[in-house]
PDB file of C-alpha atoms and ligand atoms in Angstrom:
ATOM      1  CA  MET K   1     -80.141  58.504 342.426  1.00 98.00           C
ATOM      2  CA  LYS K   2     -82.208  56.621 339.891  1.00 98.00           C
ATOM      3  CA  LEU K   3     -80.650  53.725 337.990  1.00 98.00           C
ATOM      4  CA  TYR K   4     -81.655  52.974 334.407  1.00 98.00           C
ATOM      5  CA  LEU K   5     -80.612  50.175 332.099  1.00 98.00           C
ATOM      6  CA  ASP K   6     -79.033  51.200 328.808  1.00 98.00           C
ATOM      7  CA  THR K   7     -80.174  48.275 326.699  1.00 98.00           C
ATOM      8  CA  ALA K   8     -82.974  46.977 324.492  1.00 98.00           C
ATOM      9  CA  ASN K   9     -82.426  43.409 325.708  1.00 98.00           C
ATOM     10  CA  LEU K  10     -85.704  42.262 327.246  1.00 98.00           C
ATOM     11  CA  GLU K  11     -84.212  39.338 329.115  1.00 98.00           C
ATOM     12  CA  SER K  12     -81.703  41.532 330.977  1.00 98.00           C
ATOM     13  CA  ILE K  13     -84.373  44.131 331.701  1.00 98.00           C
ATOM     14  CA  ARG K  14     -86.673  41.432 333.163  1.00 98.00           C
ATOM     15  CA  ARG K  15     -83.902  39.807 335.206  1.00 98.00           C
ATOM     16  CA  LEU K  16     -82.728  43.039 336.858  1.00 98.00           C
ATOM     17  CA  ASN K  17     -86.221  44.475 337.190  1.00 98.00           C
ATOM     18  CA  ARG K  18     -87.220  41.426 339.267  1.00 98.00           C
ATOM     19  CA  MET K  19     -84.625  42.594 341.834  1.00 98.00           C
ATOM     20  CA  GLY K  20     -86.272  46.030 341.960  1.00 98.00           C
ATOM     21  CA  LEU K  21     -83.222  47.770 340.524  1.00 98.00           C
ATOM     22  CA  VAL K  22     -84.567  49.291 337.320  1.00 98.00           C
ATOM     23  CA  ASP K  23     -86.066  52.794 337.494  1.00 98.00           C
ATOM     24  CA  GLY K  24     -86.152  53.202 333.711  1.00 98.00           C
ATOM     25  CA  VAL K  25     -84.561  52.200 330.410  1.00 98.00           C
ATOM     26  CA  THR K  26     -82.688  54.053 327.692  1.00 98.00           C
ATOM     27  CA  THR K  27     -82.239  52.681 324.196  1.00 98.00           C
ATOM     28  CA  ASN K  28     -80.548  54.006 321.091  1.00 98.00           C
ATOM     29  CA  PRO K  29     -80.481  52.841 317.457  1.00 98.00           C
ATOM     30  CA  THR K  30     -77.283  50.816 318.023  1.00 98.00           C
ATOM     31  CA  LEU K  31     -78.779  48.977 321.009  1.00 98.00           C
ATOM     32  CA  VAL K  32     -82.066  48.321 319.176  1.00 98.00           C
ATOM     33  CA  ALA K  33     -80.186  47.020 316.111  1.00 97.00           C
ATOM     34  CA  LYS K  34     -78.581  44.298 318.277  1.00 97.00           C
ATOM     35  CA  GLU K  35     -81.929  42.807 319.348  1.00 97.00           C
ATOM     36  CA  PRO K  36     -84.464  40.734 317.422  1.00 95.00           C
ATOM     37  CA  GLY K  37     -87.872  42.240 316.637  1.00 94.00           C
ATOM     38  CA  GLU K  38     -89.183  45.360 315.045  1.00 96.00           C
ATOM     39  CA  PHE K  39     -88.343  48.689 316.761  1.00 97.00           C
ATOM     40  CA  GLU K  40     -91.826  49.787 317.818  1.00 97.00           C
ATOM     41  CA  GLU K  41     -92.743  46.278 318.967  1.00 97.00           C
ATOM     42  CA  LEU K  42     -89.645  46.214 321.133  1.00 98.00           C
ATOM     43  CA  VAL K  43     -90.394  49.640 322.625  1.00 98.00           C
ATOM     44  CA  VAL K  44     -93.920  48.504 323.554  1.00 98.00           C
ATOM     45  CA  ALA K  45     -92.557  45.328 325.185  1.00 98.00           C
ATOM     46  CA  ILE K  46     -89.943  47.261 327.201  1.00 98.00           C
ATOM     47  CA  CYS K  47     -92.538  49.836 328.273  1.00 98.00           C
ATOM     48  CA  LYS K  48     -94.780  47.032 329.593  1.00 98.00           C
ATOM     49  CA  GLU K  49     -91.914  45.482 331.494  1.00 97.00           C
ATOM     50  CA  VAL K  50     -90.693  48.622 333.243  1.00 97.00           C
ATOM     51  CA  ASN K  51     -92.609  50.883 335.562  1.00 96.00           C
ATOM     52  CA  GLY K  52     -90.638  53.995 334.592  1.00 98.00           C
ATOM     53  CA  PRO K  53     -89.521  56.102 331.639  1.00 98.00           C
ATOM     54  CA  VAL K  54     -88.274  54.338 328.493  1.00 98.00           C
ATOM     55  CA  SER K  55     -86.268  56.434 326.029  1.00 98.00           C
ATOM     56  CA  ALA K  56     -86.677  55.639 322.327  1.00 98.00           C
ATOM     57  CA  GLU K  57     -84.660  57.605 319.799  1.00 98.00           C
ATOM     58  CA  VAL K  58     -85.728  59.299 316.572  1.00 98.00           C
ATOM     59  CA  VAL K  59     -83.583  58.732 313.486  1.00 98.00           C
ATOM     60  CA  SER K  60     -84.754  61.622 311.284  1.00 98.00           C
ATOM     61  CA  GLN K  61     -82.402  64.563 311.150  1.00 98.00           C
ATOM     62  CA  ASP K  62     -84.818  67.351 310.286  1.00 98.00           C
ATOM     63  CA  HIS K  63     -87.325  69.048 312.574  1.00 98.00           C
ATOM     64  CA  ASP K  64     -90.476  67.831 310.821  1.00 98.00           C
ATOM     65  CA  GLY K  65     -89.260  64.262 310.551  1.00 98.00           C
ATOM     66  CA  MET K  66     -88.248  64.175 314.229  1.00 98.00           C
ATOM     67  CA  VAL K  67     -91.579  65.642 315.324  1.00 98.00           C
ATOM     68  CA  ALA K  68     -93.533  63.082 313.246  1.00 98.00           C
ATOM     69  CA  GLU K  69     -91.453  60.205 314.683  1.00 98.00           C
ATOM     70  CA  ALA K  70     -91.860  61.595 318.198  1.00 98.00           C
ATOM     71  CA  ALA K  71     -95.655  61.645 317.799  1.00 98.00           C
ATOM     72  CA  ARG K  72     -95.646  57.978 316.694  1.00 98.00           C
ATOM     73  CA  LEU K  73     -93.350  56.938 319.541  1.00 98.00           C
ATOM     74  CA  ALA K  74     -95.345  58.832 322.159  1.00 98.00           C
ATOM     75  CA  ARG K  75     -98.486  56.946 321.103  1.00 98.00           C
ATOM     76  CA  LEU K  76     -96.850  53.568 321.791  1.00 98.00           C
ATOM     77  CA  ALA K  77     -97.045  53.779 325.599  1.00 98.00           C
ATOM     78  CA  PRO K  78     -97.570  56.386 328.328  1.00 98.00           C
ATOM     79  CA  ASN K  79     -94.003  55.941 329.656  1.00 98.00           C
ATOM     80  CA  VAL K  80     -92.205  56.624 326.363  1.00 98.00           C
ATOM     81  CA  VAL K  81     -89.630  59.409 326.423  1.00 98.00           C
ATOM     82  CA  VAL K  82     -88.512  60.619 323.009  1.00 98.00           C
ATOM     83  CA  LYS K  83     -84.766  60.788 322.559  1.00 98.00           C
ATOM     84  CA  ILE K  84     -83.571  63.585 320.284  1.00 98.00           C
ATOM     85  CA  PRO K  85     -79.957  64.503 319.401  1.00 98.00           C
ATOM     86  CA  VAL K  86     -78.584  67.902 320.409  1.00 98.00           C
ATOM     87  CA  THR K  87     -78.327  69.294 316.879  1.00 98.00           C
ATOM     88  CA  PRO K  88     -79.866  72.645 315.867  1.00 98.00           C
ATOM     89  CA  GLU K  89     -82.788  70.774 314.249  1.00 98.00           C
ATOM     90  CA  GLY K  90     -82.947  68.525 317.303  1.00 98.00           C
ATOM     91  CA  LEU K  91     -83.212  71.490 319.664  1.00 98.00           C
ATOM     92  CA  ARG K  92     -85.996  72.943 317.553  1.00 98.00           C
ATOM     93  CA  ALA K  93     -87.768  69.564 317.610  1.00 98.00           C
ATOM     94  CA  THR K  94     -87.224  69.371 321.389  1.00 98.00           C
ATOM     95  CA  LYS K  95     -89.090  72.641 321.765  1.00 98.00           C
ATOM     96  CA  THR K  96     -91.977  71.482 319.548  1.00 98.00           C
ATOM     97  CA  VAL K  97     -92.271  68.006 321.074  1.00 98.00           C
ATOM     98  CA  SER K  98     -91.904  69.072 324.716  1.00 98.00           C
ATOM     99  CA  SER K  99     -94.428  71.872 324.316  1.00 98.00           C
ATOM    100  CA  LYS K 100     -96.982  69.196 323.336  1.00 98.00           C
ATOM    101  CA  GLY K 101     -96.398  67.580 326.741  1.00 98.00           C
ATOM    102  CA  VAL K 102     -94.201  64.734 325.467  1.00 98.00           C
ATOM    103  CA  PRO K 103     -91.029  64.312 327.570  1.00 98.00           C
ATOM    104  CA  VAL K 104     -87.759  64.609 325.642  1.00 98.00           C
ATOM    105  CA  ASN K 105     -84.343  63.160 326.476  1.00 99.00           C
ATOM    106  CA  VAL K 106     -81.724  65.219 324.641  1.00 98.00           C
ATOM    107  CA  THR K 107     -78.914  62.884 323.709  1.00 98.00           C
ATOM    108  CA  LEU K 108     -75.321  62.978 322.436  1.00 98.00           C
ATOM    109  CA  VAL K 109     -74.445  65.772 324.856  1.00 98.00           C
ATOM    110  CA  PHE K 110     -70.692  66.253 325.181  1.00 98.00           C
ATOM    111  CA  SER K 111     -70.489  69.702 326.788  1.00 98.00           C
ATOM    112  CA  ALA K 112     -72.296  71.495 329.599  1.00 98.00           C
ATOM    113  CA  ASN K 113     -73.219  74.274 327.169  1.00 98.00           C
ATOM    114  CA  GLN K 114     -75.014  71.795 324.913  1.00 98.00           C
ATOM    115  CA  GLY K 115     -76.836  70.565 328.009  1.00 98.00           C
ATOM    116  CA  LEU K 116     -77.794  74.097 329.006  1.00 98.00           C
ATOM    117  CA  LEU K 117     -79.286  74.684 325.554  1.00 98.00           C
ATOM    118  CA  ALA K 118     -81.176  71.394 325.774  1.00 98.00           C
ATOM    119  CA  ALA K 119     -82.710  72.442 329.103  1.00 98.00           C
ATOM    120  CA  LYS K 120     -83.636  75.806 327.611  1.00 98.00           C
ATOM    121  CA  ALA K 121     -85.348  74.094 324.661  1.00 98.00           C
ATOM    122  CA  GLY K 122     -87.577  72.168 327.081  1.00 98.00           C
ATOM    123  CA  ALA K 123     -85.800  68.827 327.629  1.00 98.00           C
ATOM    124  CA  SER K 124     -86.921  66.723 330.581  1.00 98.00           C
ATOM    125  CA  TYR K 125     -83.611  64.818 330.556  1.00 98.00           C
ATOM    126  CA  ILE K 126     -80.105  65.784 329.425  1.00 98.00           C
ATOM    127  CA  SER K 127     -77.785  62.894 328.528  1.00 98.00           C
ATOM    128  CA  PRO K 128     -74.055  63.612 328.747  1.00 98.00           C
ATOM    129  CA  PHE K 129     -72.035  60.676 327.360  1.00 98.00           C
ATOM    130  CA  ILE K 130     -69.138  60.351 329.753  1.00 98.00           C
ATOM    131  CA  GLY K 131     -67.413  57.167 328.554  1.00 98.00           C
ATOM    132  CA  ARG K 132     -67.016  58.517 325.024  1.00 98.00           C
ATOM    133  CA  LEU K 133     -65.392  61.675 326.429  1.00 98.00           C
ATOM    134  CA  ASP K 134     -63.034  59.585 328.579  1.00 98.00           C
ATOM    135  CA  ASP K 135     -62.188  57.628 325.404  1.00 98.00           C
ATOM    136  CA  ILE K 136     -60.812  60.769 323.751  1.00 98.00           C
ATOM    137  CA  GLY K 137     -58.773  61.788 326.791  1.00 98.00           C
ATOM    138  CA  GLN K 138     -61.253  64.240 328.323  1.00 98.00           C
ATOM    139  CA  ARG K 139     -62.811  63.967 331.778  1.00 98.00           C
ATOM    140  CA  GLY K 140     -66.435  63.027 331.057  1.00 98.00           C
ATOM    141  CA  MET K 141     -67.468  63.465 334.677  1.00 98.00           C
ATOM    142  CA  GLN K 142     -66.598  67.175 334.452  1.00 98.00           C
ATOM    143  CA  VAL K 143     -69.617  67.700 332.167  1.00 98.00           C
ATOM    144  CA  VAL K 144     -71.826  65.932 334.708  1.00 98.00           C
ATOM    145  CA  GLU K 145     -70.496  68.042 337.579  1.00 98.00           C
ATOM    146  CA  ASP K 146     -71.006  71.240 335.560  1.00 98.00           C
ATOM    147  CA  LEU K 147     -74.546  70.293 334.568  1.00 98.00           C
ATOM    148  CA  VAL K 148     -75.501  69.373 338.137  1.00 98.00           C
ATOM    149  CA  ALA K 149     -74.204  72.787 339.304  1.00 98.00           C
ATOM    150  CA  ILE K 150     -76.076  74.635 336.539  1.00 98.00           C
ATOM    151  CA  ARG K 151     -79.288  72.716 337.293  1.00 98.00           C
ATOM    152  CA  ARG K 152     -78.989  73.655 340.988  1.00 97.00           C
ATOM    153  CA  ASN K 153     -78.089  77.311 340.305  1.00 98.00           C
ATOM    154  CA  TYR K 154     -81.150  77.915 338.178  1.00 97.00           C
ATOM    155  CA  GLY K 155     -83.611  75.264 339.382  1.00 96.00           C
ATOM    156  CA  LEU K 156     -83.778  73.744 335.900  1.00 97.00           C
ATOM    157  CA  LYS K 157     -86.412  71.047 335.464  1.00 97.00           C
ATOM    158  CA  ALA K 158     -84.234  68.946 333.131  1.00 98.00           C
ATOM    159  CA  GLN K 159     -82.716  65.974 334.967  1.00 98.00           C
ATOM    160  CA  VAL K 160     -79.082  65.014 334.422  1.00 98.00           C
ATOM    161  CA  LEU K 161     -79.074  61.478 333.003  1.00 98.00           C
ATOM    162  CA  VAL K 162     -75.517  60.165 332.848  1.00 98.00           C
ATOM    163  CA  GLY K 163     -74.962  57.970 329.786  1.00 98.00           C
ATOM    164  CA  SER K 164     -72.092  56.057 328.220  1.00 98.00           C
ATOM    165  CA  VAL K 165     -71.347  54.524 331.594  1.00 98.00           C
ATOM    166  CA  ARG K 166     -68.607  51.902 331.290  1.00 98.00           C
ATOM    167  CA  HIS K 167     -67.933  50.660 334.823  1.00 98.00           C
ATOM    168  CA  PRO K 168     -69.223  50.838 338.420  1.00 98.00           C
ATOM    169  CA  GLN K 169     -66.792  53.654 339.277  1.00 98.00           C
ATOM    170  CA  HIS K 170     -68.652  55.870 336.788  1.00 98.00           C
ATOM    171  CA  VAL K 171     -71.910  55.196 338.666  1.00 98.00           C
ATOM    172  CA  LEU K 172     -70.297  55.994 342.009  1.00 98.00           C
ATOM    173  CA  GLU K 173     -68.791  59.233 340.704  1.00 98.00           C
ATOM    174  CA  ALA K 174     -72.095  60.243 339.093  1.00 98.00           C
ATOM    175  CA  ALA K 175     -73.860  59.645 342.432  1.00 98.00           C
ATOM    176  CA  LYS K 176     -71.257  61.696 344.322  1.00 98.00           C
ATOM    177  CA  ALA K 177     -71.601  64.492 341.769  1.00 98.00           C
ATOM    178  CA  GLY K 178     -75.360  64.599 342.431  1.00 98.00           C
ATOM    179  CA  ALA K 179     -76.555  63.376 339.024  1.00 98.00           C
ATOM    180  CA  ASP K 180     -80.255  62.540 338.932  1.00 98.00           C
ATOM    181  CA  ILE K 181     -79.906  59.310 336.960  1.00 98.00           C
ATOM    182  CA  ALA K 182     -77.214  56.972 335.632  1.00 98.00           C
ATOM    183  CA  THR K 183     -78.012  54.631 332.772  1.00 98.00           C
ATOM    184  CA  MET K 184     -75.791  51.604 332.348  1.00 98.00           C
ATOM    185  CA  PRO K 185     -75.385  48.356 330.441  1.00 98.00           C
ATOM    186  CA  PRO K 186     -76.741  45.342 332.401  1.00 98.00           C
ATOM    187  CA  GLU K 187     -73.147  44.078 332.881  1.00 98.00           C
ATOM    188  CA  VAL K 188     -72.273  47.239 334.834  1.00 98.00           C
ATOM    189  CA  MET K 189     -75.257  46.736 337.158  1.00 98.00           C
ATOM    190  CA  ASP K 190     -74.185  43.102 337.602  1.00 98.00           C
ATOM    191  CA  ARG K 191     -70.659  44.203 338.496  1.00 98.00           C
ATOM    192  CA  MET K 192     -72.037  46.687 341.050  1.00 98.00           C
ATOM    193  CA  MET K 193     -73.456  43.732 342.999  1.00 98.00           C
ATOM    194  CA  GLN K 194     -70.227  41.801 343.109  1.00 98.00           C
ATOM    195  CA  HIS K 195     -67.431  41.770 345.660  1.00 98.00           C
ATOM    196  CA  PRO K 196     -64.930  38.936 346.166  1.00 98.00           C
ATOM    197  CA  LEU K 197     -65.187  39.317 349.969  1.00 98.00           C
ATOM    198  CA  THR K 198     -68.950  38.733 349.739  1.00 98.00           C
ATOM    199  CA  ASP K 199     -68.292  35.465 347.880  1.00 98.00           C
ATOM    200  CA  SER K 200     -65.502  34.264 350.177  1.00 98.00           C
ATOM    201  CA  GLY K 201     -67.426  35.411 353.288  1.00 98.00           C
ATOM    202  CA  LEU K 202     -70.509  33.492 352.211  1.00 98.00           C
ATOM    203  CA  LYS K 203     -68.438  30.396 351.434  1.00 98.00           C
ATOM    204  CA  ARG K 204     -66.864  30.498 354.889  1.00 98.00           C
ATOM    205  CA  PHE K 205     -70.271  30.881 356.607  1.00 98.00           C
ATOM    206  CA  LEU K 206     -71.659  27.883 354.716  1.00 98.00           C
ATOM    207  CA  ASP K 207     -68.573  25.714 355.272  1.00 97.00           C
ATOM    208  CA  ASP K 208     -68.596  26.499 359.018  1.00 97.00           C
ATOM    209  CA  TRP K 209     -72.296  25.725 359.178  1.00 96.00           C
ATOM    210  CA  GLN K 210     -71.877  22.336 357.502  1.00 95.00           C
ATOM    211  CA  ARG K 211     -68.856  21.447 359.666  1.00 95.00           C
ATOM    212  CA  ALA K 212     -70.713  22.418 362.856  1.00 93.00           C
ATOM    213  CA  LYS K 213     -73.707  20.283 361.877  1.00 90.00           C
ATOM    214  CA  LYS K 214     -71.423  17.257 361.564  1.00 89.00           C
ATOM    215  CA  GLU K 215     -69.018  17.835 364.457  1.00 89.00           C
ATOM    216  CA  LYS K 216     -70.694  19.876 367.217  1.00 83.00           C
ATOM    217  CA  PRO K 217     -71.843  17.877 370.245  1.00 82.00           C
ATOM    218  CA  SER K 218     -75.465  18.429 371.269  1.00 83.00           C
ATOM    219  CA  LEU K 219     -76.152  20.408 374.502  1.00 84.00           C
ATOM    220  CA  THR K 220     -78.319  17.608 375.842  1.00 83.00           C
ATOM    221  CA  ALA K 221     -75.919  14.723 375.020  1.00 66.00           C
TER     222      ALA K 221
HETATM  223  C1  LIG R   1     -77.434  56.852 326.574  1.00 69.70           C
HETATM  224  O1  LIG R   1     -78.602  57.165 326.603  1.00 69.70           O
HETATM  225  C2  LIG R   1     -76.808  56.117 325.441  1.00 69.70           C
HETATM  226  O2  LIG R   1     -77.699  55.127 324.992  1.00 69.70           O
HETATM  227  C3  LIG R   1     -75.568  55.368 325.838  1.00 69.70           C
HETATM  228  O3  LIG R   1     -75.281  55.508 327.194  1.00 69.70           O
HETATM  229  C4  LIG R   1     -74.436  55.428 324.891  1.00 69.70           C
HETATM  230  O4  LIG R   1     -73.346  54.769 325.473  1.00 69.70           O
HETATM  231  P1  LIG R   1     -72.112  54.154 324.661  1.00 69.70           P
HETATM  232  O5  LIG R   1     -71.059  55.202 324.591  1.00 69.70           O
HETATM  233  O6  LIG R   1     -71.688  52.994 325.513  1.00 69.70           O
HETATM  234  O7  LIG R   1     -72.618  53.733 323.323  1.00 69.70           O
END
C-alpha cells in the first residue's frame, strides 16, 4: 500500500520524505490555509519535494470554474493531481479534466455509490473520508471495503485513496481491506513508528552495553 501525507506543511513533508516514507501528498483548502505562502507557490514547492502525486484542490463550484482552475494547477508541475469534490458539477468537471489527460482525485466521498460514480466519470483516485464518517457514528471503513470490492469486481482504474485518517489503526485496517493508498497527517505517520517496547528494549541494550564496557574482564587479562 502507498502512504501519502495529508498536509501542506513543507517541513513535515521533508522530514518524513528523508526516511523514504512518502509516496505522495494530499492537500485541501483547510490544510493550505494553515500554512504560510501563496497557494500555487506552496503546491510548486511540495511538488518539487515529493517524487509522487500531489493533490491540490479546486475551490470553484461550477464546471467551468473548476476546469479553468484545474488547467492552471496542472501547469504548475507534472505531478499535480487535481482534487475535485463529488458534486454533480464536480463529476462533470472530472470527466472534462480527466479526458484531457489530467489526473483527478475525487474528494469528499462518503458512500461507495459516490465513489462508483467518480470512477465512472474518469477519476484516477477516489477519496473516501473515513474519520468524518466515524465521527457521526458510521463505520467509515465499510466504504473503503465496498470500494475495494467494486474496484476488483470491475477492474476499475480509479485507486482507493483513504482519507480523513485519524490514527494508526485506520492505516492498518485500510491496508487489510486492500486500499491502494492511505493519506494521513504527519502525526499519524510518526505514531506508526512508535512502540514503547522499542524504546525500553533499546534503552536496555544501551545500558547493558555501557555496563559491560566498564565491568567485563578482558579475555586476555
Ligand atoms: C483527504 O484527501 C483530505 O484532505 C483529508 O484526509 C480530510 O481529513 P480530515 O477529516 O481530517 O479533515
